[in-house]
PDB file of C-alpha atoms in Angstrom:
ATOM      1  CA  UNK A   1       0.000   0.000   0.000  1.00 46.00           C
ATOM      2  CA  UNK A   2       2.605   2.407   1.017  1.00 48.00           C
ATOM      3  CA  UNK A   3       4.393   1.976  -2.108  1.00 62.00           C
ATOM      4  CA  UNK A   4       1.363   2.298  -4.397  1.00 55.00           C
ATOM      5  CA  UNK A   5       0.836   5.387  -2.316  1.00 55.00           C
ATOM      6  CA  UNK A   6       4.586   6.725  -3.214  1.00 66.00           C
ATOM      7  CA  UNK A   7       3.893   6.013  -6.667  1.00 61.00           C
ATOM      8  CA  UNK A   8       0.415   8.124  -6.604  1.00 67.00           C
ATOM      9  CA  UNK A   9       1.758  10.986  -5.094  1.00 67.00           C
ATOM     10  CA  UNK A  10       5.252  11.185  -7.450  1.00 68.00           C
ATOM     11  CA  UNK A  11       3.317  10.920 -10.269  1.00 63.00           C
ATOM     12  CA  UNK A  12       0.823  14.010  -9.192  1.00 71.00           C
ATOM     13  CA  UNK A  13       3.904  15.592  -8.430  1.00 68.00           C
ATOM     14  CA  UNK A  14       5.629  14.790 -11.770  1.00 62.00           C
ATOM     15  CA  UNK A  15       2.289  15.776 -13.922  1.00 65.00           C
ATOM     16  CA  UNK A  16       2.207  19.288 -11.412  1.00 71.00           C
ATOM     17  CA  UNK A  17       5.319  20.003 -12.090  1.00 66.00           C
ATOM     18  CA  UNK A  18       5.424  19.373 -16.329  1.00 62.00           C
ATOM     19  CA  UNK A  19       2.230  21.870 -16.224  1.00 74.00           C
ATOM     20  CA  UNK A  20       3.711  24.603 -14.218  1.00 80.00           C
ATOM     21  CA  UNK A  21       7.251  24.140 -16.449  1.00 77.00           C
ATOM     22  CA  UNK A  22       6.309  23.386 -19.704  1.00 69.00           C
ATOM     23  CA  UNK A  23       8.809  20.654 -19.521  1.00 75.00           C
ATOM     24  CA  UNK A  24       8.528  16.789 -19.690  1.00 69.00           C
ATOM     25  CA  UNK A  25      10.458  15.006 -17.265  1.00 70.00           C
ATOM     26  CA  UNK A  26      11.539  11.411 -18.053  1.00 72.00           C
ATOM     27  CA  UNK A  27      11.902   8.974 -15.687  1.00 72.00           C
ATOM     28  CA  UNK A  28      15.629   7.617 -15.124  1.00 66.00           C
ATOM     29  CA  UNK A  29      16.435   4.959 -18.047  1.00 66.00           C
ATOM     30  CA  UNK A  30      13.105   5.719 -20.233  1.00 73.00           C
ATOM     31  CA  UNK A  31      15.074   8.503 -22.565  1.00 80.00           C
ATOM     32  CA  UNK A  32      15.069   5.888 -25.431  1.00 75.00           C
ATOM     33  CA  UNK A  33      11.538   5.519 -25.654  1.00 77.00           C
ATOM     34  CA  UNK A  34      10.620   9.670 -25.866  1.00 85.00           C
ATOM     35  CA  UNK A  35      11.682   9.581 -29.434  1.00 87.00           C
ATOM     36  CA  UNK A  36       9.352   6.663 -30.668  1.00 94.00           C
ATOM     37  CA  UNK A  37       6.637   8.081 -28.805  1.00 94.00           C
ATOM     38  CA  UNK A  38       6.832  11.770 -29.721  1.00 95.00           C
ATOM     39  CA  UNK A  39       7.126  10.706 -33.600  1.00 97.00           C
ATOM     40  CA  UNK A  40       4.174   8.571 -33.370  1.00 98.00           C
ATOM     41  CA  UNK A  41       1.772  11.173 -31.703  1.00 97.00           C
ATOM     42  CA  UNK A  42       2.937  13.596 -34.675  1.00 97.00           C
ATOM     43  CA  UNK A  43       2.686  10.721 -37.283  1.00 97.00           C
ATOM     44  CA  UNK A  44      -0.906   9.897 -35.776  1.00 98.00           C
ATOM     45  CA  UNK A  45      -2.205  13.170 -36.417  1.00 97.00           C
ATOM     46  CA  UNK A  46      -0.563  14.603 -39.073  1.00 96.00           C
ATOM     47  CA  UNK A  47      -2.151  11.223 -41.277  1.00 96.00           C
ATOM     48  CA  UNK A  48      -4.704  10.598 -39.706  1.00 97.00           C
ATOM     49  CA  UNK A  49      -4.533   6.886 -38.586  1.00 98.00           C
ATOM     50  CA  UNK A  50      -7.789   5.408 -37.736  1.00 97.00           C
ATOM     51  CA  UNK A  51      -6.808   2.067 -36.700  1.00 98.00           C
ATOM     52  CA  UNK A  52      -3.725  -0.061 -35.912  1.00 98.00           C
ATOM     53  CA  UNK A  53      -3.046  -3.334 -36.701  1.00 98.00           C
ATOM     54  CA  UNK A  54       0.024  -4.785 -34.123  1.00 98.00           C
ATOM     55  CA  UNK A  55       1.272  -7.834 -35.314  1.00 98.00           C
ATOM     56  CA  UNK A  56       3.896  -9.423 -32.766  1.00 97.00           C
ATOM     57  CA  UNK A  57       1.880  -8.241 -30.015  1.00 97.00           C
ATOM     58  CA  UNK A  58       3.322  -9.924 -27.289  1.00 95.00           C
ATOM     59  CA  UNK A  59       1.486  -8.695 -23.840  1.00 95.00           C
ATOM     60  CA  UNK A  60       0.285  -5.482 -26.064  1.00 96.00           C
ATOM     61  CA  UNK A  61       3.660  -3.519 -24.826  1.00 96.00           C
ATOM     62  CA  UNK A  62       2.894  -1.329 -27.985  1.00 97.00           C
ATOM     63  CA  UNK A  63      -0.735  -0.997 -27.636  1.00 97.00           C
ATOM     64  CA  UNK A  64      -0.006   0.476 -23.669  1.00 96.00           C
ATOM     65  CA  UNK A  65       2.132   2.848 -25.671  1.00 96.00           C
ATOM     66  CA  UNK A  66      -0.155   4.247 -27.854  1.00 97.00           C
ATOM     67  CA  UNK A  67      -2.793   4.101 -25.004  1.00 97.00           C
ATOM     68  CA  UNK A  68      -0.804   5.867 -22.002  1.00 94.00           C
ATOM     69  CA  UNK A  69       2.354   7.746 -24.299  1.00 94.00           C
ATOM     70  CA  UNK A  70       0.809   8.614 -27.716  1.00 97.00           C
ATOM     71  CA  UNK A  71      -3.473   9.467 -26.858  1.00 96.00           C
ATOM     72  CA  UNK A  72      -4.374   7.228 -29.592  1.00 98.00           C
ATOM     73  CA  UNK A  73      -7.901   6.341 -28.699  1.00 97.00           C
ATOM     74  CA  UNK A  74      -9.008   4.327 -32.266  1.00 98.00           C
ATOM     75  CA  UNK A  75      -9.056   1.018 -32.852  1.00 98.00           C
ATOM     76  CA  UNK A  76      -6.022  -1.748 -32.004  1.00 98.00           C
ATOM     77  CA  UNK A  77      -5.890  -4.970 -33.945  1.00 98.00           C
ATOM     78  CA  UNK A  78      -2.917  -7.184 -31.397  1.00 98.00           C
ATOM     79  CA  UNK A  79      -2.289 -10.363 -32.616  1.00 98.00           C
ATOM     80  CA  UNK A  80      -0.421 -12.560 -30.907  1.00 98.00           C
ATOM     81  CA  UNK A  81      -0.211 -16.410 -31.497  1.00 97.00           C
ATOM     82  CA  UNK A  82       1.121 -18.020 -28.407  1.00 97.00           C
ATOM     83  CA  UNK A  83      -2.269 -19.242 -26.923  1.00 97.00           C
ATOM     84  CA  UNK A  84      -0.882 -18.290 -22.929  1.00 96.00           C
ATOM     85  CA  UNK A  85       0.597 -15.140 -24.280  1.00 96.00           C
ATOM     86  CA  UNK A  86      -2.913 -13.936 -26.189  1.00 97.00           C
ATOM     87  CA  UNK A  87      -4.923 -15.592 -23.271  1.00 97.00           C
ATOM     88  CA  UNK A  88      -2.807 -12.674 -21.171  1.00 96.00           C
ATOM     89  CA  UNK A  89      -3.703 -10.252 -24.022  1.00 97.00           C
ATOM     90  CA  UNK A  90      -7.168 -10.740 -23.999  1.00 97.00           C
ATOM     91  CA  UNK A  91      -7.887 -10.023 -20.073  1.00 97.00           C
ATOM     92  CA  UNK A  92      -5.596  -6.915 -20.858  1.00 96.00           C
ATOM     93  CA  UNK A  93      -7.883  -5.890 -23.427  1.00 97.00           C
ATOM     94  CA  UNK A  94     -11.208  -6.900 -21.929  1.00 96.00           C
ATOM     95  CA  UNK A  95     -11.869  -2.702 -20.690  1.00 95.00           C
ATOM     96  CA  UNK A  96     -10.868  -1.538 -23.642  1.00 97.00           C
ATOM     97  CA  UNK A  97     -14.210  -1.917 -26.383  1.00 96.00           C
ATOM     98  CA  UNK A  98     -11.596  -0.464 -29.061  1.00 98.00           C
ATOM     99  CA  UNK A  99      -9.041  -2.649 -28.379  1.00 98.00           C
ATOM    100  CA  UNK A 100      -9.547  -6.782 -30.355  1.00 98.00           C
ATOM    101  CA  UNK A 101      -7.247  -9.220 -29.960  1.00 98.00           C
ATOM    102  CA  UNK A 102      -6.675 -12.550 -32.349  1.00 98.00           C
ATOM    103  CA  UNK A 103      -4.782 -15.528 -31.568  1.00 97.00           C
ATOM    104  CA  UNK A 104      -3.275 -15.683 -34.944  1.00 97.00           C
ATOM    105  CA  UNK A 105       0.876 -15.225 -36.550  1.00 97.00           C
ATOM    106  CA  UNK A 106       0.254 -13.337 -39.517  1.00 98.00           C
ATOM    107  CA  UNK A 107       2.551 -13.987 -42.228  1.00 97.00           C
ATOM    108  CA  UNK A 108       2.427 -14.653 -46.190  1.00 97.00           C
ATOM    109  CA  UNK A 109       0.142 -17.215 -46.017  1.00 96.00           C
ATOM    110  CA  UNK A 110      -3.136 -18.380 -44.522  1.00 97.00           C
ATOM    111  CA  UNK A 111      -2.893 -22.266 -43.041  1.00 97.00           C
ATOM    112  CA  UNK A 112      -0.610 -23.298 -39.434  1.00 97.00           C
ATOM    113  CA  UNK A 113       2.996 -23.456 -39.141  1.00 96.00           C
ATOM    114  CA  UNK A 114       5.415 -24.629 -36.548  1.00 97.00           C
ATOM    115  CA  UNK A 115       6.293 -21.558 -33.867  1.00 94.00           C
ATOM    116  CA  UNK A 116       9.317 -21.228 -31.901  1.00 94.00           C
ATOM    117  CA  UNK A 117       8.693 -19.835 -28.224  1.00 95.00           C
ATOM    118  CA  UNK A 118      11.586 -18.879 -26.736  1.00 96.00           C
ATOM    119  CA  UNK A 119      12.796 -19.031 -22.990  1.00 94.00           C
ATOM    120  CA  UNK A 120      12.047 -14.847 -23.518  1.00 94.00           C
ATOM    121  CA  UNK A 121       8.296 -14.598 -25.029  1.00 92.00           C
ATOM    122  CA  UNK A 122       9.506 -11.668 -26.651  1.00 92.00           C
ATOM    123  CA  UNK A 123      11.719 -13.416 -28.833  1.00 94.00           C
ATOM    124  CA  UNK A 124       9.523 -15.951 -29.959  1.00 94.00           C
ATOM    125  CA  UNK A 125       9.016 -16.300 -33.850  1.00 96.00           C
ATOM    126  CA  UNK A 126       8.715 -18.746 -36.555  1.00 94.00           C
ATOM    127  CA  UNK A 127      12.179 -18.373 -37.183  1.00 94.00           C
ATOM    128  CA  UNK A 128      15.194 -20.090 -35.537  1.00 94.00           C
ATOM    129  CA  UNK A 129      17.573 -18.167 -33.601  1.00 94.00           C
ATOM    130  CA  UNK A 130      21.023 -17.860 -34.117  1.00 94.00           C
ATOM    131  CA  UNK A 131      24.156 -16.475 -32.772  1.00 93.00           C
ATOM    132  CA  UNK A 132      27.081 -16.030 -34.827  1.00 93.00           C
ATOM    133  CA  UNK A 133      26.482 -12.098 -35.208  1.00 92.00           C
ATOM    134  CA  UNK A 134      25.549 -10.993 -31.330  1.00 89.00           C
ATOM    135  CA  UNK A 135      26.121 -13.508 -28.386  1.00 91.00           C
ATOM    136  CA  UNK A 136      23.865 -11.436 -26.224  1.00 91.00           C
ATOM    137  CA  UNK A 137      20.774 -13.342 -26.285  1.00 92.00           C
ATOM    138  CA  UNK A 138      21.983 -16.450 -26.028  1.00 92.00           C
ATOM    139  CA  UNK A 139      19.820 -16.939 -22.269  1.00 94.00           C
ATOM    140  CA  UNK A 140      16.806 -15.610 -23.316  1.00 94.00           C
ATOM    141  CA  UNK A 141      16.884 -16.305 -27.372  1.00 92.00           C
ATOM    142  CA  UNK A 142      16.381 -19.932 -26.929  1.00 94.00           C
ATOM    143  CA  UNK A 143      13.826 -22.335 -27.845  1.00 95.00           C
ATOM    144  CA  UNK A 144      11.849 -23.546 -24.925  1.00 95.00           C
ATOM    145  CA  UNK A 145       8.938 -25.074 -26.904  1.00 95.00           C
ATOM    146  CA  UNK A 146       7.460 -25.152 -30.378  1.00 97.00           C
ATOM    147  CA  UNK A 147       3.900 -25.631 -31.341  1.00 96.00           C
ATOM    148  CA  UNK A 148       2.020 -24.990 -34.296  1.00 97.00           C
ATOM    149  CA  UNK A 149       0.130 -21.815 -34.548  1.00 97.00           C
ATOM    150  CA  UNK A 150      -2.404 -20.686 -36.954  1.00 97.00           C
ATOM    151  CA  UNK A 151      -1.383 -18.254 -39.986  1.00 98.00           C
ATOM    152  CA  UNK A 152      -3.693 -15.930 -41.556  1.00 98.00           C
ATOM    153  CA  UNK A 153      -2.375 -11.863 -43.588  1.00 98.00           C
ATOM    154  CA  UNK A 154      -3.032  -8.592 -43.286  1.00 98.00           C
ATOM    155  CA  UNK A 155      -5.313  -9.047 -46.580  1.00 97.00           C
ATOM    156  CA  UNK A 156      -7.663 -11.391 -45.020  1.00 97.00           C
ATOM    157  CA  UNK A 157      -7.923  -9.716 -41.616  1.00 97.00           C
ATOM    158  CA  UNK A 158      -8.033  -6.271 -43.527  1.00 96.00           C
ATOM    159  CA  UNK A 159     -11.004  -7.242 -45.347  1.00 93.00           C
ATOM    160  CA  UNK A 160     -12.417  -8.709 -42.040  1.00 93.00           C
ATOM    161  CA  UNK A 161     -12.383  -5.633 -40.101  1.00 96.00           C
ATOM    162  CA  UNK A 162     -12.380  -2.505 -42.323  1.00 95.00           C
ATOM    163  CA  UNK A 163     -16.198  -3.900 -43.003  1.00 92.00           C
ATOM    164  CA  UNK A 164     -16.681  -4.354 -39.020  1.00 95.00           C
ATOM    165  CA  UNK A 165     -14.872  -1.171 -38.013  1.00 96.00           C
ATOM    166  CA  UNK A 166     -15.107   1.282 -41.226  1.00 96.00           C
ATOM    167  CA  UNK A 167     -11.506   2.720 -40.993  1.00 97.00           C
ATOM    168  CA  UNK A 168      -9.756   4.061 -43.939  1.00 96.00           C
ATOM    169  CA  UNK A 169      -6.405   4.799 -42.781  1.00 97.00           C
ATOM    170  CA  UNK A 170      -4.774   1.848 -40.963  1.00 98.00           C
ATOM    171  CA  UNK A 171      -1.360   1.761 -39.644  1.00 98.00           C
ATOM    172  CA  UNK A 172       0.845  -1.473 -39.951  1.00 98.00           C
ATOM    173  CA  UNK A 173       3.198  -1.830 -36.808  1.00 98.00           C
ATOM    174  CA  UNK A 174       5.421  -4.943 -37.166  1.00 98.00           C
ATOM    175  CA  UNK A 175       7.708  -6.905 -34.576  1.00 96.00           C
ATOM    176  CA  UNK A 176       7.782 -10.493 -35.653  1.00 97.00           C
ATOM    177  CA  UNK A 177      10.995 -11.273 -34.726  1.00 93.00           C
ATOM    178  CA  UNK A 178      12.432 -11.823 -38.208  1.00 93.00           C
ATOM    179  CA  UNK A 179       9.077 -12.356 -40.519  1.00 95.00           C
ATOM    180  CA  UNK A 180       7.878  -8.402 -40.895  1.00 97.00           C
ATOM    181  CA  UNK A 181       8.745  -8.500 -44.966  1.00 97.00           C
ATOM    182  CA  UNK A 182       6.629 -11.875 -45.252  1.00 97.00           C
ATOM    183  CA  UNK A 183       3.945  -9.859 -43.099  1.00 98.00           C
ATOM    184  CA  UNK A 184       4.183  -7.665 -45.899  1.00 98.00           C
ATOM    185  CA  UNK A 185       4.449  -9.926 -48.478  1.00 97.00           C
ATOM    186  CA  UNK A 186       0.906 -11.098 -46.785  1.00 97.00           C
ATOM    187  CA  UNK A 187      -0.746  -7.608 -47.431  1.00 97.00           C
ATOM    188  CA  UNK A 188      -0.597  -7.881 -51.206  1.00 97.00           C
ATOM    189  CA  UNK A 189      -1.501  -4.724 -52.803  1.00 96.00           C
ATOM    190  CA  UNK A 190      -3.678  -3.815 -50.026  1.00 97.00           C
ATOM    191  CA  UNK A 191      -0.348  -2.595 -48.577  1.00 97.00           C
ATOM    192  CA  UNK A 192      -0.926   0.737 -50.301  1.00 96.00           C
ATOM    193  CA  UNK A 193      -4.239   0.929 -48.126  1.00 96.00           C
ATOM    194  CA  UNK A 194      -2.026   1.915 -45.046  1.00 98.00           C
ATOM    195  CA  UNK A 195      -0.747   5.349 -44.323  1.00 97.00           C
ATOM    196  CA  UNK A 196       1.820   3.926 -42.541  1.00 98.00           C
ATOM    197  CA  UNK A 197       4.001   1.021 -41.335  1.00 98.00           C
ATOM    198  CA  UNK A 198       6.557   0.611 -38.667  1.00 98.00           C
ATOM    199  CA  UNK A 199       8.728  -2.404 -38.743  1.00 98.00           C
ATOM    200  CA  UNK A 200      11.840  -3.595 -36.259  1.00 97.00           C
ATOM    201  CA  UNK A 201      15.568  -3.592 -38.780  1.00 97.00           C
ATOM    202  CA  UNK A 202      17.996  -6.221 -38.034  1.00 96.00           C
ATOM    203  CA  UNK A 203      20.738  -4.246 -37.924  1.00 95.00           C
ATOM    204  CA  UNK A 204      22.613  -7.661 -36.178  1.00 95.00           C
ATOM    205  CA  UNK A 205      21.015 -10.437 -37.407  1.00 95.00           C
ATOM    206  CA  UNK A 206      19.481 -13.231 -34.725  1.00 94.00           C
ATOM    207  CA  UNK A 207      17.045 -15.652 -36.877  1.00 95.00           C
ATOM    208  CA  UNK A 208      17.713 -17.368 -39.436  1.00 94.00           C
ATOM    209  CA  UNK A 209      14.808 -15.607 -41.084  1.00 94.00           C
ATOM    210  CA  UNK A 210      15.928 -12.217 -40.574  1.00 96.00           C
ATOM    211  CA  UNK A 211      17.030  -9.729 -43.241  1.00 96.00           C
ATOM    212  CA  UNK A 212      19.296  -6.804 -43.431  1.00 96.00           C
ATOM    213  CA  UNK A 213      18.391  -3.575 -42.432  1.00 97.00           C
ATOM    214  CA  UNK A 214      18.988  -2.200 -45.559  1.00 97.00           C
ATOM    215  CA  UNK A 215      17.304  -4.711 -47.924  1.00 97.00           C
ATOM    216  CA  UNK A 216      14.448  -4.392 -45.978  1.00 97.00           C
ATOM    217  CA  UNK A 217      13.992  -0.582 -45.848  1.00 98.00           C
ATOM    218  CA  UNK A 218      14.656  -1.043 -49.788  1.00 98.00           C
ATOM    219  CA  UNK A 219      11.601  -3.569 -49.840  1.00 98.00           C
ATOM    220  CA  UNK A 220       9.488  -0.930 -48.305  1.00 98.00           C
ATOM    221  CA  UNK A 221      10.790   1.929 -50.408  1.00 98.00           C
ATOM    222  CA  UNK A 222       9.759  -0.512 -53.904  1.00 97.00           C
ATOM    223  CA  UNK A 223       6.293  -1.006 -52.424  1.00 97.00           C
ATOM    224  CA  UNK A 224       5.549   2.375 -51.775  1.00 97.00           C
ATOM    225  CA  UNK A 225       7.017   3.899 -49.055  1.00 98.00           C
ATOM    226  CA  UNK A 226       9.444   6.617 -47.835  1.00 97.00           C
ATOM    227  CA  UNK A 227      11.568   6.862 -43.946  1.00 97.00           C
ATOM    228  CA  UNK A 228       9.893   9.252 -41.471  1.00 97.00           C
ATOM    229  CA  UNK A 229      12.089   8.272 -38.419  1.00 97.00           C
ATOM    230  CA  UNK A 230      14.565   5.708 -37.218  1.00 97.00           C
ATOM    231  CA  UNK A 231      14.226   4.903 -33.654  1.00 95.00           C
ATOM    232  CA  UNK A 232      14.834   3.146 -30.765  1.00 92.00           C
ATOM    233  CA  UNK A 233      13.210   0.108 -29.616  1.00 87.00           C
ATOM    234  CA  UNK A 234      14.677  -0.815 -26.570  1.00 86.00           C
ATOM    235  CA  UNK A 235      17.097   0.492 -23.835  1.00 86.00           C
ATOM    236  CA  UNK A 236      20.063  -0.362 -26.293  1.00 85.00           C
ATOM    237  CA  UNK A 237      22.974  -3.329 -25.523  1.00 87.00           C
ATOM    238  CA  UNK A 238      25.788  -0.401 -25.910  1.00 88.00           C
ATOM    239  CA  UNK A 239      28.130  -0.366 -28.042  1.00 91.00           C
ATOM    240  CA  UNK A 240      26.597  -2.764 -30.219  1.00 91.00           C
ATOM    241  CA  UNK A 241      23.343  -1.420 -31.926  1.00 92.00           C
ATOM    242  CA  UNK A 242      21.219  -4.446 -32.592  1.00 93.00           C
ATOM    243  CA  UNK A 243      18.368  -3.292 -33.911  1.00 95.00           C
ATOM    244  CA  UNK A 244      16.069  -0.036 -33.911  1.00 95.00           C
ATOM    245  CA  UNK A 245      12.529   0.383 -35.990  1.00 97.00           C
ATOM    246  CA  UNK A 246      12.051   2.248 -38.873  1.00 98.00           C
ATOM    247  CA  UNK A 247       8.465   4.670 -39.252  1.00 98.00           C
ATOM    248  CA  UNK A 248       7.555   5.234 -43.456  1.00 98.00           C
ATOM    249  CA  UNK A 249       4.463   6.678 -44.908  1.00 98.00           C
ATOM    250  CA  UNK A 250       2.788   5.733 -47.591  1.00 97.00           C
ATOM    251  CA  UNK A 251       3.881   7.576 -50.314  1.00 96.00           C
ATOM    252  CA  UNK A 252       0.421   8.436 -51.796  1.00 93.00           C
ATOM    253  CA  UNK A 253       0.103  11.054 -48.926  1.00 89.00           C
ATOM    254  CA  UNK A 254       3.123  12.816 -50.132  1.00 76.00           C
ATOM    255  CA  UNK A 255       1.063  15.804 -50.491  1.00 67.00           C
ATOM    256  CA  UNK A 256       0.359  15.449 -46.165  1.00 64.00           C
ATOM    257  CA  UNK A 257       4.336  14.792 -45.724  1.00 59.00           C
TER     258      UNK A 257
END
């Protein structure tokens, strides 16, 4: 209690005090994430974005984001196709009427496929991990237990809920732990029906499955969009820079850019 109480009161003290400042003030060890944040709430309402669809969801990390950091109050598509982890997902999305979740990997393909979960959840993927280029992970990057998961694509669950929901400019926000460009490949040219997509870069590789930062920004760029930030993910594994996400629109709003 007391320390739910400390928490209360520092953050009515930390709100007070950004009010009567002007300032933000960022909590020791969160600076990587301002940048992410404060591109997305710009990117939101510059284009528009109606509707989001997270694929990788994990425990809806990114949905809290947009929810607590960004004011995004639209739609959220998670999915997330460890049964546990979505089971998890769910209950965290039960308050939220705008918020769906679907026990699904989404990929370039609609059938089941075998699914890596790794001693880390987060690293899970329907690649295999490997070492040779960062040793870091080796602990957590692991396979604990594979199962086979259900596959659907951003076509078919596009066409799914755009006639339940009505939106008309989606956002595609990718961390699939080495399958984003086959999540792509999955859209078909429905692609071009999203203002936006987000997707994590491999700038060290760690699946077998993963591709090179810059083939896969070039991928984007050919199917029809253009960088609007590079940033962090995560607190960073200094000096080594592992990976970070890259934010494009879609090039047919060039006129909003």
């Amino acid at each position: 209690m007391v320390n739910h109480l400390t928490r209360r009161v520092r953050s009515t003290l930390v709100r007070q005090a950004e009010r009567i400042t002007g300032t933000h003030i960022i909590p020791r060890g969160s600076l990587w994430a301002v940048p992410e944040r404060e591109h997305l709430k710009a990117f939101f309402a510059h284009f528009d974005v109606d509707c989001v669809f997270d694929v990788g969801a994990n425990e809806g990390q990114f949905a809290d984001i947009l929810r607590r950091k960004v004011g995004y109050r639209g739609p959220i598509l998670s999915f997330e196709p460890i049964p546990d982890v979505a089971a998890r997902l769910r209950a965290k999305a039960a308050a939220d009427d705008l918020w769906f979740v679907e026990e699904f990997a989404l990929a370039d393909e609609v059938g089941a496929r075998t699914f890596n979960i790794m001693a880390d959840t987060q690293f899970s993927s329907l690649g295999n991990p490997k070492h040779d280029e960062v040793r870091l992970f080796e602990a957590t990057n692991h396979v604990a237990q594979s199962i086979t998961v259900k596959l659907s694509t951003v076509k078919a669950m596009l066409e799914t809920y755009r006639k339940r929901l009505k939106f008309a400019r989606p956002y595609l926000k990718m961390d699939t732990q080495g399958h984003d460009l086959a999540v792509v490949r999955g859209a078909g040219d429905d692609l071009r029906g999203f203002v936006g997509l987000q997707s994590e870069l491999a700038i060290r590789k760690l699946y077998d499955t993963s591709v090179d930062f810059r083939d896969a920004i070039t991928a984007y760029e050919r199917a029809g969009f253009a960088l609007s930030a590079l940033v962090p993910n995560n607190e960073g594994h200094f000096p080594t820079l592992v990976e970070m996400d890259c934010i494009m629109y879609n090039t047919n709003y060039a006129a909003l850019a």
